[in-house]
């Protein structure tokens, strides 16, 4: 029989593979008598585990007992791992104890599906009610919406949590059928659709009624696993585009697939581990979708369905669309400037503001903090091109080819060889 500390250790370890927790994006001051905690729009202070996972919140599962047998999940029913559960009272009490010790600023609560989706969602709602009503906790809370749960329970959780997320896990129904045959894509999309409609209705209610209660004020997010199935980067980012369009998600998180558990008991052959670089490129492309006005079909297509390992998606897009460059930095609109490699939102705003006073010279352009060595191939300054004699994809790639450095070997190898010096 595990004590609370042991169960907390098991459930926190089980939750580390869920990457869809991030800053709140929600502002709320503690204005209740006897209330405790605040939520800040700039986010919760983050800490990162050795494996790079976010541990800024008290990030735990309510239980890792699961009736499902999803091949990609460490908590699948066939996996031989220690099992544990926490009661709503224990989670609420632990959250408050950690908060008062300044260990955390909020709670990320997920759960495996124990017994049934309704039973699991009821326990999550009970935990939120204890924190919000009994303990008067006003800090940030992110909870999972359990697919298949009663819409009434999803609604109750939405009025108590800051953010909710329903993990789509895999980008196609075929892959979901292959790795998680007990789940259905439409069942996962249903709570996402309900949350989206609830947010829209709540937005109207907040304008009409002074005391209207907020519903999922920090929005919803989801997560996709990268590399567990054969989908290309194009299919992944295209799925993300559709999710943003349909559900107005705050964010799609990507998690490189890590085989977990006993390989002999896994349901499908273990695929090659997805490199973290692929996950990184997907995050870069996702950023372009959300903040730079790109569409998925602009970045990739079925002929070239994967991102380049050497260059970021924005650079590759620019190289493939050289007919749109170079642009004159003193006349190009803001929407065009942010598509130039080496120029971000802040730099584009700085350029637009400065050129209202006078035409910018090349020395003044470099002072705007753009990445000149990248941007010079796609710009003219006062009509002059600084990218060389001609502009070509091969020439740009050669000039910007990254120089990969190798790991410095500090100790002799196992065969007794000598330590090597730094090699570049």
Coordinates of C-alpha atoms in Angstrom, one line a residue:
X1 CA 0.0 0.0 0.0
X2 CA 1.5 3.3 -1.1
X3 CA 1.4 6.4 1.1
X4 CA 0.5 9.8 -0.4
X5 CA 4.2 10.7 -1.1
X6 CA 4.7 7.4 -3.1
X7 CA 1.5 7.9 -5.0
X8 CA 2.4 11.5 -5.8
X9 CA 5.7 10.3 -7.1
X10 CA 4.1 7.7 -9.4
X11 CA 1.4 10.0 -10.7
X12 CA 3.7 12.9 -11.3
X13 CA 6.1 10.6 -13.2
X14 CA 3.2 9.2 -15.3
X15 CA 2.1 12.8 -16.2
X16 CA 5.4 13.9 -17.6
X17 CA 4.6 12.6 -21.1
X18 CA 1.8 15.1 -21.4
X19 CA 3.3 18.2 -22.8
X20 CA 0.2 20.3 -23.2
X21 CA 0.7 22.5 -20.1
X22 CA 2.0 26.0 -20.5
X23 CA 1.5 29.5 -19.2
X24 CA -2.0 30.5 -18.3
X25 CA -2.6 33.5 -20.6
X26 CA -5.3 34.5 -18.1
X27 CA -5.4 37.4 -15.6
X28 CA -7.3 37.1 -12.4
X29 CA -6.8 38.9 -9.1
X30 CA -7.8 37.5 -5.8
X31 CA -10.6 39.8 -4.8
X32 CA -12.5 37.4 -2.6
X33 CA -12.6 37.6 1.1
X34 CA -10.5 34.8 2.4
X35 CA -9.4 33.8 -1.1
X36 CA -5.8 32.8 -1.9
X37 CA -3.7 32.9 -5.1
X38 CA -3.7 34.8 -8.3
X39 CA -3.4 33.9 -12.0
X40 CA -1.2 36.2 -14.1
X41 CA -1.4 36.7 -17.8
X42 CA 2.3 36.5 -18.3
X43 CA 2.2 33.0 -17.2
X44 CA 3.3 30.8 -14.4
X45 CA 7.0 30.6 -13.6
X46 CA 8.4 27.7 -15.5
X47 CA 10.9 25.1 -14.4
X48 CA 12.2 22.3 -16.7
X49 CA 13.0 18.8 -15.9
X50 CA 16.2 17.2 -17.1
X51 CA 14.4 15.7 -20.0
X52 CA 13.1 19.2 -21.1
X53 CA 9.5 18.7 -19.8
X54 CA 7.7 21.5 -18.2
X55 CA 7.2 21.1 -14.5
X56 CA 6.1 24.6 -13.6
X57 CA 2.8 23.5 -12.2
X58 CA 1.9 20.7 -9.9
X59 CA 1.5 18.3 -12.8
X60 CA -0.1 15.1 -11.8
X61 CA -2.6 12.5 -12.8
X62 CA -5.5 11.7 -10.6
X63 CA -5.0 8.1 -11.4
X64 CA -3.0 5.9 -13.8
X65 CA -5.4 3.0 -13.6
X66 CA -6.7 2.9 -17.1
X67 CA -9.3 0.8 -19.0
X68 CA -7.8 1.7 -22.4
X69 CA -4.8 0.0 -24.0
X70 CA -3.3 2.7 -26.2
X71 CA 0.0 1.4 -27.6
X72 CA 1.8 4.8 -27.3
X73 CA 0.8 5.4 -23.6
X74 CA 2.8 4.4 -20.6
X75 CA -0.5 4.0 -18.6
X76 CA -2.1 1.6 -21.0
X77 CA -3.8 -1.3 -19.2
X78 CA -1.4 -4.0 -20.5
X79 CA 1.7 -2.1 -19.3
X80 CA 3.3 -3.4 -16.1
X81 CA 3.9 -0.2 -14.1
X82 CA 3.1 0.7 -10.5
X83 CA -0.5 1.9 -10.3
X84 CA -1.8 4.6 -7.9
X85 CA -4.7 7.0 -7.4
X86 CA -5.3 10.2 -5.4
X87 CA -8.6 11.2 -4.0
X88 CA -9.9 14.7 -4.7
X89 CA -9.4 15.7 -1.1
X90 CA -5.7 14.6 -1.3
X91 CA -5.1 16.5 -4.5
X92 CA -6.7 19.6 -3.1
X93 CA -4.8 19.4 0.1
X94 CA -1.5 18.7 -1.6
X95 CA -2.0 21.6 -4.1
X96 CA -2.6 24.1 -1.2
X97 CA 0.3 22.8 0.8
X98 CA 2.7 23.2 -2.2
X99 CA 1.3 26.6 -3.1
X100 CA 1.8 27.9 0.5
X101 CA 5.4 26.7 0.4
X102 CA 5.8 28.6 -2.9
X103 CA 6.7 25.4 -4.8
X104 CA 4.0 25.9 -7.4
X105 CA 1.7 28.6 -8.8
X106 CA -1.0 26.3 -10.1
X107 CA -2.3 22.9 -10.9
X108 CA -2.2 20.8 -14.1
X109 CA -4.5 17.8 -13.5
X110 CA -5.0 15.0 -15.9
X111 CA -6.1 11.5 -15.5
X112 CA -6.2 8.0 -17.1
X113 CA -9.7 6.7 -17.6
X114 CA -10.5 4.6 -14.5
X115 CA -13.8 2.7 -14.6
X116 CA -15.5 5.1 -17.1
X117 CA -15.1 8.6 -18.6
X118 CA -18.0 9.8 -16.4
X119 CA -16.5 8.5 -13.2
X120 CA -13.1 10.1 -14.0
X121 CA -14.6 13.4 -14.9
X122 CA -16.7 13.5 -11.8
X123 CA -13.6 13.1 -9.7
X124 CA -11.8 15.9 -11.6
X125 CA -14.9 18.2 -11.1
X126 CA -15.0 17.3 -7.4
X127 CA -11.3 18.3 -7.0
X128 CA -11.9 21.6 -8.7
X129 CA -14.9 22.3 -6.5
X130 CA -12.9 21.6 -3.4
X131 CA -10.1 24.0 -4.5
X132 CA -12.3 26.8 -5.7
X133 CA -15.1 26.7 -3.1
X134 CA -13.6 25.1 0.1
X135 CA -10.0 26.2 -0.2
X136 CA -10.8 29.5 -2.1
X137 CA -7.9 28.8 -4.4
X138 CA -7.8 31.4 -7.2
X139 CA -4.6 30.3 -8.9
X140 CA -4.3 28.8 -12.3
X141 CA -5.8 25.4 -13.0
X142 CA -5.5 23.4 -16.2
X143 CA -7.5 20.2 -16.5
X144 CA -8.2 17.5 -19.0
X145 CA -11.6 17.1 -20.6
X146 CA -12.1 13.3 -20.7
X147 CA -13.5 12.3 -24.1
X148 CA -16.8 10.4 -23.7
X149 CA -17.7 12.1 -20.4
X150 CA -21.2 13.6 -20.0
X151 CA -21.3 17.1 -21.4
X152 CA -22.8 18.3 -18.1
X153 CA -19.5 17.4 -16.4
X154 CA -17.4 19.1 -19.1
X155 CA -19.5 22.2 -18.5
X156 CA -19.0 22.1 -14.8
X157 CA -15.3 21.8 -15.1
X158 CA -15.2 24.6 -17.6
X159 CA -16.6 27.1 -15.1
X160 CA -14.0 26.1 -12.5
X161 CA -10.8 25.7 -14.6
X162 CA -8.8 28.3 -16.5
X163 CA -7.8 26.1 -19.3
X164 CA -9.0 22.7 -20.6
X165 CA -7.5 20.4 -23.2
X166 CA -8.6 17.3 -24.9
X167 CA -5.7 15.5 -26.5
X168 CA -6.2 14.4 -30.1
X169 CA -3.0 12.3 -29.8
X170 CA -2.7 11.2 -33.4
X171 CA -3.4 13.2 -36.6
X172 CA -5.7 10.8 -38.3
X173 CA -8.5 8.5 -37.5
X174 CA -6.7 5.6 -39.2
X175 CA -3.7 6.0 -36.9
X176 CA -5.9 6.3 -33.9
X177 CA -7.7 3.1 -34.9
X178 CA -4.3 1.4 -35.2
X179 CA -2.7 2.4 -31.9
X180 CA -5.8 3.2 -29.8
X181 CA -8.6 1.0 -31.2
X182 CA -10.8 1.7 -28.1
X183 CA -10.9 5.5 -28.9
X184 CA -12.6 7.3 -31.7
X185 CA -11.6 10.6 -33.3
X186 CA -15.2 12.0 -33.1
X187 CA -15.4 11.2 -29.4
X188 CA -12.2 13.3 -28.8
X189 CA -13.5 16.1 -31.0
X190 CA -16.8 16.3 -29.2
X191 CA -15.6 17.9 -26.0
X192 CA -13.4 20.3 -28.0
X193 CA -16.4 21.4 -29.9
X194 CA -18.4 21.8 -26.7
X195 CA -15.7 23.9 -25.1
X196 CA -15.4 26.1 -28.1
X197 CA -19.2 26.8 -28.2
X198 CA -19.1 27.4 -24.4
X199 CA -16.3 30.0 -24.8
X200 CA -18.2 31.8 -27.5
X201 CA -21.5 31.9 -25.5
X202 CA -19.7 32.9 -22.4
X203 CA -18.0 35.8 -24.2
X204 CA -21.5 37.2 -25.0
X205 CA -22.7 36.6 -21.4
X206 CA -19.7 38.4 -19.9
X207 CA -20.6 41.5 -22.0
X208 CA -24.3 41.4 -21.0
X209 CA -24.1 40.4 -17.3
X210 CA -21.8 41.9 -14.8
X211 CA -21.7 38.8 -12.5
X212 CA -21.4 36.2 -15.3
X213 CA -19.0 33.4 -14.5
X214 CA -16.1 32.9 -16.9
X215 CA -15.9 29.7 -18.9
X216 CA -12.4 28.3 -19.7
X217 CA -11.1 31.9 -19.8
X218 CA -7.6 30.8 -20.9
X219 CA -8.9 28.7 -23.8
X220 CA -8.3 25.2 -24.8
X221 CA -5.3 23.3 -26.2
X222 CA -4.5 19.8 -27.5
X223 CA -1.5 17.5 -28.1
X224 CA -0.3 15.4 -30.9
X225 CA 2.4 12.6 -30.8
X226 CA 5.1 13.0 -33.4
X227 CA 6.7 9.9 -35.0
X228 CA 4.5 7.1 -33.6
X229 CA 2.7 6.8 -36.9
X230 CA 3.8 7.3 -40.5
X231 CA 2.1 10.7 -41.0
X232 CA 4.3 13.4 -42.6
X233 CA 5.0 16.8 -41.3
X234 CA 2.5 18.1 -43.9
X235 CA -0.2 16.0 -42.5
X236 CA 0.7 17.0 -38.9
X237 CA 0.7 20.7 -39.6
X238 CA -2.4 20.5 -41.8
X239 CA -4.3 18.8 -39.0
X240 CA -3.1 21.6 -36.6
X241 CA -4.4 24.2 -39.2
X242 CA -7.8 22.6 -39.2
X243 CA -7.9 22.4 -35.4
X244 CA -7.1 26.2 -35.2
X245 CA -9.7 27.0 -37.8
X246 CA -12.5 24.9 -36.3
X247 CA -11.9 25.2 -32.6
X248 CA -9.9 28.4 -32.2
X249 CA -7.4 26.5 -30.0
X250 CA -4.8 28.5 -28.1
X251 CA -2.1 26.0 -29.0
X252 CA -1.3 22.6 -30.4
X253 CA 1.5 20.9 -28.6
X254 CA 3.8 18.3 -30.2
X255 CA 5.5 15.5 -28.4
X256 CA 8.2 13.3 -29.9
X257 CA 7.2 9.7 -29.5
X258 CA 9.2 7.8 -26.9
X259 CA 8.6 4.0 -26.6
X260 CA 7.6 3.3 -23.1
X261 CA 7.0 0.1 -21.2
X262 CA 7.8 -3.5 -21.9
X263 CA 8.4 -3.9 -25.7
X264 CA 7.2 -7.5 -25.6
X265 CA 3.8 -6.4 -24.5
X266 CA 3.4 -3.4 -26.9
X267 CA 0.6 -3.8 -29.4
X268 CA 2.4 -2.6 -32.5
X269 CA 6.0 -2.7 -33.7
X270 CA 8.0 0.1 -32.1
X271 CA 8.8 2.7 -34.8
X272 CA 12.0 4.6 -35.0
X273 CA 12.2 7.3 -32.3
X274 CA 11.1 10.6 -33.7
X275 CA 14.0 13.1 -33.5
X276 CA 13.5 16.1 -31.4
X277 CA 14.5 18.2 -34.4
X278 CA 11.3 17.2 -36.1
X279 CA 9.4 18.3 -33.0
X280 CA 11.3 21.6 -33.0
X281 CA 10.5 22.2 -36.7
X282 CA 6.8 21.6 -36.1
X283 CA 6.8 24.1 -33.2
X284 CA 8.4 26.6 -35.5
X285 CA 5.8 26.0 -38.2
X286 CA 3.0 26.2 -35.6
X287 CA 4.3 29.6 -34.6
X288 CA 4.1 30.8 -38.2
X289 CA 0.5 29.6 -38.4
X290 CA -0.6 31.4 -35.2
X291 CA 1.3 34.7 -35.5
X292 CA 2.7 35.2 -39.0
X293 CA -0.4 34.6 -41.1
X294 CA 1.0 31.5 -42.9
X295 CA -1.3 28.6 -43.9
X296 CA -0.2 24.9 -43.7
X297 CA -0.4 24.5 -47.5
X298 CA 2.1 27.4 -47.9
X299 CA 4.8 25.7 -45.8
X300 CA 4.6 22.1 -47.2
X301 CA 2.8 20.1 -49.8
X302 CA 2.4 16.4 -50.7
X303 CA 5.4 16.6 -53.0
X304 CA 7.7 17.9 -50.3
X305 CA 5.9 16.7 -47.1
X306 CA 8.7 17.1 -44.6
X307 CA 10.5 20.1 -43.1
X308 CA 14.2 20.6 -43.7
X309 CA 16.6 19.6 -40.9
X310 CA 19.1 22.4 -41.7
X311 CA 16.8 25.4 -42.2
X312 CA 13.7 26.6 -40.4
X313 CA 10.3 26.5 -42.1
X314 CA 10.2 30.3 -42.8
X315 CA 13.6 30.2 -44.5
X316 CA 12.6 27.3 -46.7
X317 CA 9.3 29.0 -47.6
X318 CA 11.2 32.1 -48.6
X319 CA 13.7 30.1 -50.7
X320 CA 10.9 28.3 -52.5
X321 CA 9.2 31.6 -53.3
X322 CA 12.0 33.8 -54.5
X323 CA 9.7 35.3 -57.0
X324 CA 8.3 37.4 -54.1
X325 CA 11.7 38.8 -53.2
X326 CA 13.6 41.0 -52.7
X327 CA 11.3 43.5 -51.1
X328 CA 12.2 47.1 -50.4
X329 CA 12.4 47.5 -46.7
X330 CA 11.4 51.2 -46.8
X331 CA 8.1 50.4 -48.6
X332 CA 7.1 46.8 -47.8
X333 CA 3.9 46.5 -45.7
X334 CA 4.2 45.0 -42.2
X335 CA 2.6 41.7 -43.3
X336 CA 5.3 41.3 -46.0
X337 CA 8.2 42.2 -43.7
X338 CA 7.3 39.6 -41.1
X339 CA 7.6 36.9 -43.8
X340 CA 11.2 37.9 -44.5
X341 CA 13.6 35.5 -42.8
X342 CA 15.5 37.2 -40.0
X343 CA 12.7 39.7 -39.2
X344 CA 10.2 39.0 -36.4
X345 CA 7.1 40.9 -35.2
X346 CA 9.0 43.3 -33.0
X347 CA 11.7 44.1 -35.6
X348 CA 9.0 44.6 -38.3
X349 CA 7.2 47.0 -36.0
X350 CA 10.4 48.9 -35.2
X351 CA 11.2 49.2 -38.9
X352 CA 7.7 50.5 -39.7
X353 CA 7.8 53.1 -36.9
X354 CA 11.3 54.3 -37.8
X355 CA 10.7 54.7 -41.6
X356 CA 7.7 57.0 -40.9
X357 CA 10.3 59.6 -39.9
X358 CA 12.8 59.0 -42.7
X359 CA 14.0 56.5 -45.2
X360 CA 16.2 53.9 -43.5
X361 CA 19.9 53.4 -44.6
X362 CA 21.6 50.0 -44.4
X363 CA 23.4 51.1 -41.2
X364 CA 20.0 52.0 -39.6
X365 CA 18.4 48.8 -40.8
X366 CA 21.1 46.7 -39.1
X367 CA 20.4 48.6 -35.8
X368 CA 16.8 47.4 -35.8
X369 CA 18.1 44.0 -34.6
X370 CA 17.1 42.0 -37.6
X371 CA 19.3 39.0 -38.4
X372 CA 21.1 40.7 -41.3
X373 CA 23.0 37.7 -42.5
X374 CA 19.7 36.0 -43.3
X375 CA 17.5 39.0 -44.2
X376 CA 20.0 40.5 -46.7
X377 CA 19.1 37.9 -49.3
X378 CA 15.5 39.0 -49.4
X379 CA 15.7 42.8 -49.0
X380 CA 16.7 45.9 -50.8
X381 CA 17.6 49.0 -48.9
X382 CA 17.0 52.2 -50.8
X383 CA 16.9 50.1 -54.0
X384 CA 20.3 48.4 -53.4
X385 CA 20.5 44.6 -53.0
X386 CA 23.1 43.3 -50.5
X387 CA 22.7 39.5 -51.1
X388 CA 25.4 39.1 -53.7
X389 CA 25.5 39.2 -57.5
X390 CA 22.5 37.0 -58.0
X391 CA 19.8 35.4 -55.8
X392 CA 19.3 31.7 -56.1
X393 CA 18.2 28.9 -53.8
X394 CA 21.5 27.1 -53.9
X395 CA 23.5 30.3 -53.3
X396 CA 21.4 31.2 -50.3
X397 CA 21.6 27.7 -48.8
X398 CA 25.4 27.5 -49.3
X399 CA 25.8 30.9 -47.6
X400 CA 23.7 30.0 -44.7
X401 CA 24.5 26.3 -44.3
X402 CA 24.8 25.7 -40.6
X403 CA 28.1 24.5 -39.2
X404 CA 27.2 21.6 -36.9
X405 CA 29.6 21.2 -34.0
X406 CA 30.4 17.9 -32.5
X407 CA 30.2 16.9 -28.8
X408 CA 33.5 17.5 -27.0
X409 CA 34.8 14.2 -25.6
X410 CA 36.1 14.8 -22.1
X411 CA 37.1 11.3 -21.2
X412 CA 38.9 8.5 -22.9
X413 CA 36.6 6.0 -24.6
X414 CA 35.9 2.6 -23.2
X415 CA 38.7 1.0 -25.2
X416 CA 41.3 3.2 -23.5
X417 CA 41.8 5.7 -26.3
X418 CA 42.9 9.2 -25.7
X419 CA 40.6 12.0 -25.1
X420 CA 40.0 14.1 -28.2
X421 CA 40.1 17.9 -28.4
X422 CA 37.2 20.0 -29.6
X423 CA 36.3 19.3 -33.2
X424 CA 34.1 21.7 -35.2

